[in-house]
Amino acid sequence: MNNTETDITPQIEKTAITADTASDYDRIINTADLASLFALRCTAVRLYMAQNHIQAAVFEDTEERRDPAVRYLSGHPSDALFIITAEGKTVLIPWDEHLAAIHGHADIIIPYTKFKRRAITAVHKVLASLNTDEDSVVELPPITPYPLFLKYVTALESWNVKCHEHGVHDFVVEQRAVKDIYEIACTRKACAITSHLTDMIEGKLKKGSIQTESDVALFIEKELRSLGCERTGFDTLAAGPSRSFAIHAFPGYTAATWGGHGLSILDYGVVFNGYTSDATITVARGPLSATQKKIINAVQEAAETCVPLYQAGKTILAAAAKADSLFSKTKRSMPHGLGHGIGLEIHEAPFVSMRADETETFKPGMVITCEPGLYDENAGGCRLENDVLVCDKGNILLTNSRIIAL
């Protein structure tokens, strides 16, 4: 992403990613120096900006355009603008100033209401307060609509306003793909809670207290909050035997039977301190047809074969190709990628699929799903998804998803 020859990453201290990193998550979370953490992340961004002659960058997390980079760089959970300069000054402009007082980390915090809740006015006044050279570069998010970009150009007439891909915003996306120790700890906590819930769901299913899609979905929704989580990572997908043929069943769950005769899928995640898990289990209640058994065996083999390929230095494309190769032997194909990164978003870089660049490799600190799946219109579907932490050596399975045979 950086278009200079100078590499930023060696200037930022890194910690080895080992099994201890994943196991000591509660201590890491409880003792984290968040102010220093956010300052360190902003330092990497500032260095990139200085090397690429960008004087200021604007990040936006609003109802119109959500960007988790605001939370990543400041800690503020949602609804705010964030401005950072190449000199390292940071300005947070939150809609809710009381929430920002608790969670926000920036040199200056100015309530959005001071600017009549107008983003262009806020950015203009903040930038005007900075001592910058004529025609200084300010980058807007690449998802900024063109009509809005033109309004910024008019309002910031003394600035060189840019809005493009492969700039500072994409640098932050790339930075977020490799988690720091605190991010790993929060994700590990979310995964531990997910594994606990999966165990509880299996127990309740066997006892008969969970019988429908809505039973299991609403159980997750209630229980995760008692365990300290913010929310589900996405709308829970609970598909019983009548709907498990769908990759992502629509609607997410109904009053239909779940865990009954045949194949049922449950795809869910929980969010702890902003970081989500993503897990999928399949319930296989017999007797099963020959087709159903073949699907289950193929998915299980793909999971067991591909997870070990998530290792630092190995190509992402190789893992995706291996899954496709295994499924081709059964004369079936997987209609989605093998996996994706998770973090502040449920889907983030890297993406494990045949569309990956052949030079992309797994890196220590990445947390990525491995989710092989097959779907048959008549027999139903099977998906097995676990979250994998790539370490300096090898990897660690963070969740305990499995195919539950009943």
Short mmCIF file of C-alpha atoms in Angstrom, two decimals:
data_model
loop_
_atom_site.label_atom_id
_atom_site.label_comp_id
_atom_site.label_asym_id
_atom_site.label_seq_id
_atom_site.Cartn_x
_atom_site.Cartn_y
_atom_site.Cartn_z
CA MET A 1 0.00 0.00 0.00
CA ASN A 2 2.84 2.39 0.77
CA ASN A 3 4.24 3.92 -2.40
CA THR A 4 7.63 4.74 -0.94
CA GLU A 5 10.51 2.39 -0.34
CA THR A 6 10.53 3.01 3.38
CA ASP A 7 8.69 0.35 5.38
CA ILE A 8 6.64 1.68 8.29
CA THR A 9 6.09 -1.54 10.19
CA PRO A 10 9.61 -2.01 11.63
CA GLN A 11 9.26 1.32 13.37
CA ILE A 12 6.26 0.04 15.35
CA GLU A 13 7.16 -2.39 18.12
CA LYS A 14 5.62 -5.83 17.62
CA THR A 15 4.95 -8.67 20.02
CA ALA A 16 5.40 -12.31 19.03
CA ILE A 17 2.11 -14.09 18.31
CA THR A 18 2.17 -17.36 20.22
CA ALA A 19 -0.18 -19.69 22.07
CA ASP A 20 0.32 -17.55 25.18
CA THR A 21 -1.08 -14.58 23.28
CA ALA A 22 -4.38 -16.39 22.85
CA SER A 23 -4.58 -17.93 26.32
CA ASP A 24 -3.90 -14.85 28.45
CA TYR A 25 -6.68 -12.74 26.99
CA ASP A 26 -8.41 -11.65 30.21
CA ARG A 27 -5.22 -10.22 31.71
CA ILE A 28 -4.33 -8.44 28.48
CA ILE A 29 -7.79 -6.87 28.25
CA ASN A 30 -7.92 -5.81 31.91
CA THR A 31 -4.44 -4.26 31.98
CA ALA A 32 -4.39 -2.62 28.54
CA ASP A 33 -3.17 0.98 28.33
CA LEU A 34 -5.77 2.07 25.80
CA ALA A 35 -4.48 5.63 25.42
CA SER A 36 -1.05 4.35 24.40
CA LEU A 37 -2.62 1.70 22.20
CA PHE A 38 -4.61 4.16 20.11
CA ALA A 39 -1.65 6.54 19.98
CA LEU A 40 0.50 3.72 18.60
CA ARG A 41 -2.01 2.91 15.87
CA CYS A 42 -2.22 6.58 14.93
CA THR A 43 1.57 6.75 14.80
CA ALA A 44 1.63 4.16 12.02
CA VAL A 45 -0.96 6.18 10.11
CA ARG A 46 0.94 9.42 10.68
CA LEU A 47 4.16 7.89 9.38
CA TYR A 48 2.38 6.67 6.25
CA MET A 49 0.91 10.13 5.70
CA ALA A 50 4.25 11.87 6.16
CA GLN A 51 5.97 9.52 3.72
CA ASN A 52 3.22 10.01 1.14
CA HIS A 53 2.90 13.80 1.53
CA ILE A 54 -0.62 13.74 2.97
CA GLN A 55 -1.17 16.53 5.47
CA ALA A 56 -4.59 15.43 6.81
CA ALA A 57 -7.03 12.54 6.51
CA VAL A 58 -10.73 12.44 7.35
CA PHE A 59 -12.45 9.27 8.58
CA GLU A 60 -16.24 9.06 8.80
CA ASP A 61 -18.46 6.72 10.79
CA THR A 62 -22.06 7.83 10.28
CA GLU A 63 -25.39 6.28 9.36
CA GLU A 64 -24.66 7.03 5.70
CA ARG A 65 -21.11 5.65 5.65
CA ARG A 66 -19.88 3.29 8.36
CA ASP A 67 -16.13 2.97 8.86
CA PRO A 68 -14.72 0.99 11.83
CA ALA A 69 -11.44 2.86 11.36
CA VAL A 70 -12.86 5.56 13.64
CA ARG A 71 -13.18 3.07 16.49
CA TYR A 72 -9.86 1.48 15.57
CA LEU A 73 -7.99 4.79 15.81
CA SER A 74 -9.89 6.49 18.63
CA GLY A 75 -11.88 3.92 20.61
CA HIS A 76 -15.13 5.80 20.04
CA PRO A 77 -17.76 3.14 19.18
CA SER A 78 -19.81 4.90 16.48
CA ASP A 79 -21.19 8.06 14.91
CA ALA A 80 -18.22 10.39 14.67
CA LEU A 81 -15.70 12.05 12.40
CA PHE A 82 -12.00 11.55 13.03
CA ILE A 83 -9.26 13.74 11.59
CA ILE A 84 -5.55 13.00 11.80
CA THR A 85 -2.65 15.08 10.52
CA ALA A 86 0.83 14.14 9.37
CA GLU A 87 2.16 15.99 12.41
CA GLY A 88 0.23 13.56 14.60
CA LYS A 89 -2.61 15.75 15.87
CA THR A 90 -5.92 13.91 16.20
CA VAL A 91 -9.42 15.40 16.42
CA LEU A 92 -12.54 13.40 17.31
CA ILE A 93 -15.91 14.94 16.41
CA PRO A 94 -18.58 12.75 18.06
CA TRP A 95 -22.34 12.97 17.81
CA ASP A 96 -22.60 11.84 21.47
CA GLU A 97 -20.10 13.83 23.51
CA HIS A 98 -20.92 11.96 26.73
CA LEU A 99 -20.09 8.63 25.11
CA ALA A 100 -16.90 10.13 23.71
CA ALA A 101 -15.86 11.28 27.18
CA ILE A 102 -15.89 7.63 28.27
CA HIS A 103 -14.51 5.87 25.20
CA GLY A 104 -12.85 8.46 22.98
CA HIS A 105 -9.09 8.96 22.68
CA ALA A 106 -7.87 11.99 20.73
CA ASP A 107 -5.89 15.16 21.29
CA ILE A 108 -9.04 17.23 20.82
CA ILE A 109 -12.69 16.19 21.18
CA ILE A 110 -15.27 18.61 19.75
CA PRO A 111 -18.99 17.70 19.80
CA TYR A 112 -20.61 17.41 16.38
CA THR A 113 -23.34 19.76 17.60
CA LYS A 114 -20.79 22.61 17.63
CA PHE A 115 -20.88 22.43 13.84
CA LYS A 116 -24.70 22.13 13.57
CA ARG A 117 -24.18 18.45 12.80
CA ARG A 118 -22.75 19.19 9.36
CA ALA A 119 -19.72 17.15 8.37
CA ILE A 120 -18.36 19.60 5.80
CA THR A 121 -18.60 22.47 8.26
CA ALA A 122 -16.81 20.41 10.91
CA VAL A 123 -13.98 19.37 8.60
CA HIS A 124 -13.60 22.90 7.20
CA LYS A 125 -13.36 24.55 10.62
CA VAL A 126 -10.97 21.95 12.04
CA LEU A 127 -8.66 22.12 9.04
CA ALA A 128 -8.80 25.92 9.04
CA SER A 129 -7.43 25.88 12.58
CA LEU A 130 -4.33 24.01 11.45
CA ASN A 131 -1.20 25.81 10.28
CA THR A 132 -0.63 24.24 6.89
CA ASP A 133 1.03 25.23 3.64
CA GLU A 134 -0.99 26.34 0.65
CA ASP A 135 -2.47 23.47 -1.37
CA SER A 136 -1.92 20.92 1.41
CA VAL A 137 -3.34 17.46 0.68
CA VAL A 138 -6.36 16.18 2.59
CA GLU A 139 -7.72 12.73 1.83
CA LEU A 140 -11.41 11.86 2.15
CA PRO A 141 -12.72 8.28 2.47
CA PRO A 142 -12.76 6.54 -0.93
CA ILE A 143 -16.46 5.71 -0.45
CA THR A 144 -17.37 9.41 -0.42
CA PRO A 145 -20.09 9.99 -3.08
CA TYR A 146 -18.98 12.19 -5.96
CA PRO A 147 -21.55 14.98 -5.31
CA LEU A 148 -20.37 15.16 -1.69
CA PHE A 149 -16.74 15.19 -2.83
CA LEU A 150 -17.47 18.23 -5.00
CA LYS A 151 -18.99 20.01 -2.01
CA TYR A 152 -15.81 19.31 -0.02
CA VAL A 153 -13.69 20.67 -2.88
CA THR A 154 -15.70 23.90 -2.84
CA ALA A 155 -15.61 24.26 0.96
CA LEU A 156 -11.90 23.42 1.27
CA GLU A 157 -10.74 25.70 -1.52
CA SER A 158 -7.26 26.22 -0.08
CA TRP A 159 -6.69 22.46 0.23
CA ASN A 160 -5.86 19.83 -2.37
CA VAL A 161 -8.79 17.49 -1.71
CA LYS A 162 -8.28 13.89 -2.81
CA CYS A 163 -10.62 10.91 -2.77
CA HIS A 164 -9.17 7.72 -4.22
CA GLU A 165 -8.27 4.10 -3.58
CA HIS A 166 -4.87 2.90 -2.37
CA GLY A 167 -4.42 5.87 -0.06
CA VAL A 168 -4.33 6.30 3.70
CA HIS A 169 -7.78 4.75 4.22
CA ASP A 170 -6.77 1.55 2.46
CA PHE A 171 -3.54 1.60 4.47
CA VAL A 172 -5.64 1.46 7.64
CA VAL A 173 -7.67 -1.44 6.22
CA GLU A 174 -4.41 -3.27 5.59
CA GLN A 175 -3.16 -2.35 9.05
CA ARG A 176 -6.33 -3.75 10.63
CA ALA A 177 -5.85 -7.10 8.87
CA VAL A 178 -2.98 -7.90 11.26
CA LYS A 179 -4.25 -7.64 14.83
CA ASP A 180 -2.25 -6.25 17.73
CA ILE A 181 -2.19 -8.01 21.09
CA TYR A 182 -5.23 -6.20 22.47
CA GLU A 183 -7.29 -6.97 19.36
CA ILE A 184 -6.32 -10.63 19.56
CA ALA A 185 -7.30 -10.72 23.24
CA CYS A 186 -10.73 -9.18 22.56
CA THR A 187 -11.32 -11.55 19.64
CA ARG A 188 -10.18 -14.50 21.75
CA LYS A 189 -12.65 -13.47 24.46
CA ALA A 190 -15.48 -13.31 21.90
CA CYS A 191 -14.45 -16.73 20.59
CA ALA A 192 -14.31 -18.23 24.09
CA ILE A 193 -17.83 -16.99 24.76
CA THR A 194 -18.95 -18.40 21.42
CA SER A 195 -17.49 -21.80 22.25
CA HIS A 196 -19.28 -21.73 25.61
CA LEU A 197 -22.57 -20.89 23.88
CA THR A 198 -22.06 -23.68 21.34
CA ASP A 199 -21.62 -26.17 24.19
CA MET A 200 -24.79 -24.86 25.85
CA ILE A 201 -26.74 -25.06 22.59
CA GLU A 202 -25.73 -28.68 22.06
CA GLY A 203 -26.81 -29.54 25.60
CA LYS A 204 -30.17 -27.80 25.27
CA LEU A 205 -30.74 -29.37 21.87
CA LYS A 206 -30.21 -32.86 23.31
CA LYS A 207 -32.54 -32.07 26.22
CA GLY A 208 -35.22 -30.78 23.85
CA SER A 209 -35.34 -27.21 25.23
CA ILE A 210 -34.24 -25.87 21.84
CA GLN A 211 -36.49 -27.04 19.02
CA THR A 212 -36.88 -24.16 16.56
CA GLU A 213 -34.74 -21.65 14.69
CA SER A 214 -36.08 -18.82 16.81
CA ASP A 215 -35.36 -20.82 19.99
CA VAL A 216 -31.65 -20.98 19.25
CA ALA A 217 -31.35 -17.45 17.80
CA LEU A 218 -33.09 -15.78 20.73
CA PHE A 219 -31.13 -17.87 23.24
CA ILE A 220 -27.89 -16.52 21.75
CA GLU A 221 -29.22 -12.95 21.76
CA LYS A 222 -30.14 -13.12 25.45
CA GLU A 223 -27.21 -15.13 26.75
CA LEU A 224 -24.41 -13.17 25.07
CA ARG A 225 -25.41 -10.00 26.93
CA SER A 226 -25.23 -11.73 30.29
CA LEU A 227 -21.68 -12.71 29.34
CA GLY A 228 -20.54 -9.14 28.72
CA CYS A 229 -20.89 -8.92 24.94
CA GLU A 230 -22.18 -5.90 23.03
CA ARG A 231 -24.31 -7.65 20.42
CA THR A 232 -24.27 -10.38 17.82
CA GLY A 233 -21.63 -9.89 15.13
CA PHE A 234 -24.35 -10.09 12.46
CA ASP A 235 -27.94 -11.31 12.22
CA THR A 236 -27.89 -14.91 13.41
CA LEU A 237 -28.53 -17.45 10.66
CA ALA A 238 -30.40 -20.48 11.96
CA ALA A 239 -31.62 -22.75 9.19
CA GLY A 240 -33.36 -26.03 9.96
CA PRO A 241 -33.59 -29.03 7.61
CA SER A 242 -36.18 -27.30 5.42
CA ARG A 243 -33.89 -24.31 4.72
CA SER A 244 -30.27 -25.40 5.22
CA PHE A 245 -29.74 -25.65 1.45
CA ALA A 246 -29.25 -21.85 1.45
CA ILE A 247 -25.78 -20.39 2.03
CA HIS A 248 -27.33 -17.59 4.08
CA ALA A 249 -30.95 -18.45 4.75
CA PHE A 250 -33.50 -15.68 4.32
CA PRO A 251 -34.93 -14.63 6.64
CA GLY A 252 -32.15 -15.31 9.13
CA TYR A 253 -34.41 -17.45 11.32
CA THR A 254 -38.07 -18.40 11.53
CA ALA A 255 -40.32 -20.52 13.73
CA ALA A 256 -39.37 -23.60 11.71
CA THR A 257 -37.87 -26.71 13.29
CA TRP A 258 -34.12 -26.56 13.98
CA GLY A 259 -32.10 -29.63 14.84
CA GLY A 260 -34.75 -31.99 13.51
CA HIS A 261 -34.32 -34.90 11.11
CA GLY A 262 -31.74 -33.98 8.46
CA LEU A 263 -29.18 -31.16 8.34
CA SER A 264 -29.47 -27.88 10.27
CA ILE A 265 -27.03 -24.95 10.15
CA LEU A 266 -26.31 -22.29 12.77
CA ASP A 267 -24.05 -19.38 11.79
CA TYR A 268 -23.48 -16.76 14.50
CA GLY A 269 -20.97 -14.51 16.21
CA VAL A 270 -20.73 -12.35 19.32
CA VAL A 271 -19.00 -9.00 19.80
CA PHE A 272 -16.73 -8.25 22.76
CA ASN A 273 -15.21 -4.74 23.00
CA GLY A 274 -15.99 -4.25 19.33
CA TYR A 275 -14.41 -7.49 18.07
CA THR A 276 -16.52 -10.30 16.68
CA SER A 277 -16.32 -14.05 16.43
CA ASP A 278 -17.83 -15.97 13.53
CA ALA A 279 -18.74 -19.62 13.91
CA THR A 280 -20.93 -22.14 12.10
CA ILE A 281 -22.05 -25.54 13.34
CA THR A 282 -24.08 -28.17 11.54
CA VAL A 283 -26.48 -30.48 13.34
CA ALA A 284 -26.96 -33.81 11.59
CA ARG A 285 -29.86 -35.83 12.98
CA GLY A 286 -30.19 -39.29 11.52
CA PRO A 287 -30.95 -41.43 9.84
CA LEU A 288 -29.14 -39.63 7.04
CA SER A 289 -29.24 -40.29 3.32
CA ALA A 290 -26.15 -41.30 1.36
CA THR A 291 -26.01 -37.81 -0.13
CA GLN A 292 -26.13 -36.14 3.27
CA LYS A 293 -23.35 -38.39 4.58
CA LYS A 294 -21.22 -37.61 1.54
CA ILE A 295 -21.67 -33.86 2.04
CA ILE A 296 -20.79 -34.06 5.73
CA ASN A 297 -17.68 -36.16 5.13
CA ALA A 298 -16.45 -33.83 2.39
CA VAL A 299 -16.89 -30.72 4.55
CA GLN A 300 -15.20 -32.36 7.53
CA GLU A 301 -12.24 -33.43 5.39
CA ALA A 302 -11.89 -29.95 3.92
CA ALA A 303 -11.84 -28.37 7.38
CA GLU A 304 -9.28 -30.80 8.73
CA THR A 305 -7.07 -30.41 5.66
CA CYS A 306 -7.25 -26.64 5.18
CA VAL A 307 -6.89 -25.31 8.74
CA PRO A 308 -3.22 -26.45 8.92
CA LEU A 309 -2.56 -24.41 5.75
CA TYR A 310 -3.29 -21.17 7.64
CA GLN A 311 0.36 -20.59 8.47
CA ALA A 312 2.59 -17.53 8.27
CA GLY A 313 4.29 -17.30 4.90
CA LYS A 314 1.98 -19.74 3.10
CA THR A 315 -0.09 -18.29 0.28
CA ILE A 316 -3.76 -17.61 0.85
CA LEU A 317 -4.56 -18.83 -2.64
CA ALA A 318 -3.10 -22.27 -1.87
CA ALA A 319 -5.56 -22.83 0.99
CA ALA A 320 -8.53 -21.79 -1.16
CA ALA A 321 -7.34 -23.99 -4.04
CA LYS A 322 -6.97 -26.98 -1.74
CA ALA A 323 -10.58 -26.76 -0.59
CA ASP A 324 -11.84 -26.49 -4.15
CA SER A 325 -9.67 -29.44 -5.17
CA LEU A 326 -11.07 -31.63 -2.40
CA PHE A 327 -14.66 -30.79 -3.27
CA SER A 328 -14.09 -31.39 -6.97
CA LYS A 329 -13.36 -35.03 -6.15
CA THR A 330 -16.94 -35.33 -4.93
CA LYS A 331 -18.17 -33.59 -8.12
CA ARG A 332 -19.38 -30.67 -6.04
CA SER A 333 -18.21 -27.08 -5.66
CA MET A 334 -18.28 -24.62 -2.78
CA PRO A 335 -20.32 -21.52 -3.77
CA HIS A 336 -18.38 -19.16 -1.48
CA GLY A 337 -14.85 -18.46 -0.34
CA LEU A 338 -13.04 -20.61 2.20
CA GLY A 339 -12.71 -17.80 4.72
CA HIS A 340 -12.24 -14.16 5.60
CA GLY A 341 -10.67 -11.98 8.25
CA ILE A 342 -12.72 -10.91 11.26
CA GLY A 343 -12.27 -8.03 13.68
CA LEU A 344 -14.22 -4.80 14.06
CA GLU A 345 -16.12 -6.00 10.99
CA ILE A 346 -17.52 -9.44 10.33
CA HIS A 347 -15.90 -9.50 6.89
CA GLU A 348 -12.52 -7.83 6.53
CA ALA A 349 -9.16 -8.49 4.92
CA PRO A 350 -7.78 -10.94 4.06
CA PHE A 351 -10.24 -12.97 2.00
CA VAL A 352 -9.42 -16.64 1.43
CA SER A 353 -10.77 -17.39 -2.02
CA MET A 354 -9.68 -18.12 -5.55
CA ARG A 355 -9.81 -14.36 -6.15
CA ALA A 356 -6.89 -13.78 -3.78
CA ASP A 357 -3.71 -12.43 -5.31
CA GLU A 358 -1.09 -15.15 -5.71
CA THR A 359 1.39 -13.04 -3.70
CA GLU A 360 -0.88 -12.69 -0.65
CA THR A 361 0.32 -14.68 2.35
CA PHE A 362 -0.91 -15.41 5.84
CA LYS A 363 0.74 -13.19 8.47
CA PRO A 364 1.10 -13.61 12.24
CA GLY A 365 -1.71 -11.77 13.97
CA MET A 366 -4.35 -12.41 11.34
CA VAL A 367 -7.62 -13.92 12.61
CA ILE A 368 -9.38 -15.65 9.75
CA THR A 369 -12.31 -18.00 9.38
CA CYS A 370 -12.05 -21.40 7.76
CA GLU A 371 -15.56 -22.31 6.65
CA PRO A 372 -15.90 -25.03 4.03
CA GLY A 373 -19.48 -25.73 3.07
CA LEU A 374 -21.63 -27.63 0.59
CA TYR A 375 -25.33 -27.18 -0.15
CA ASP A 376 -27.85 -29.42 -1.89
CA GLU A 377 -31.34 -28.34 -2.87
CA ASN A 378 -32.88 -31.58 -1.63
CA ALA A 379 -30.43 -32.96 0.95
CA GLY A 380 -29.75 -29.65 2.71
CA GLY A 381 -26.46 -28.00 3.56
CA CYS A 382 -23.46 -28.43 5.80
CA ARG A 383 -20.96 -25.74 6.82
CA LEU A 384 -18.21 -25.99 9.43
CA GLU A 385 -16.67 -22.65 10.42
CA ASN A 386 -13.96 -21.92 12.96
CA ASP A 387 -11.84 -18.85 13.69
CA VAL A 388 -8.11 -19.32 13.28
CA LEU A 389 -5.31 -17.18 14.76
CA VAL A 390 -2.18 -17.26 12.62
CA CYS A 391 0.88 -17.35 14.90
CA ASP A 392 4.58 -16.87 14.26
CA LYS A 393 4.69 -20.66 14.12
CA GLY A 394 1.55 -22.59 13.23
CA ASN A 395 -1.91 -21.44 14.25
CA ILE A 396 -4.52 -21.76 16.99
CA LEU A 397 -8.17 -22.71 16.58
CA LEU A 398 -10.07 -20.12 18.63
CA THR A 399 -13.55 -21.67 18.41
CA ASN A 400 -14.91 -25.19 18.90
CA SER A 401 -17.42 -25.48 16.05
CA ARG A 402 -18.15 -29.02 14.94
CA ILE A 403 -20.66 -31.18 13.15
CA ILE A 404 -23.01 -32.43 15.87
CA ALA A 405 -24.35 -35.90 15.10
CA LEU A 406 -27.62 -36.87 16.81
#
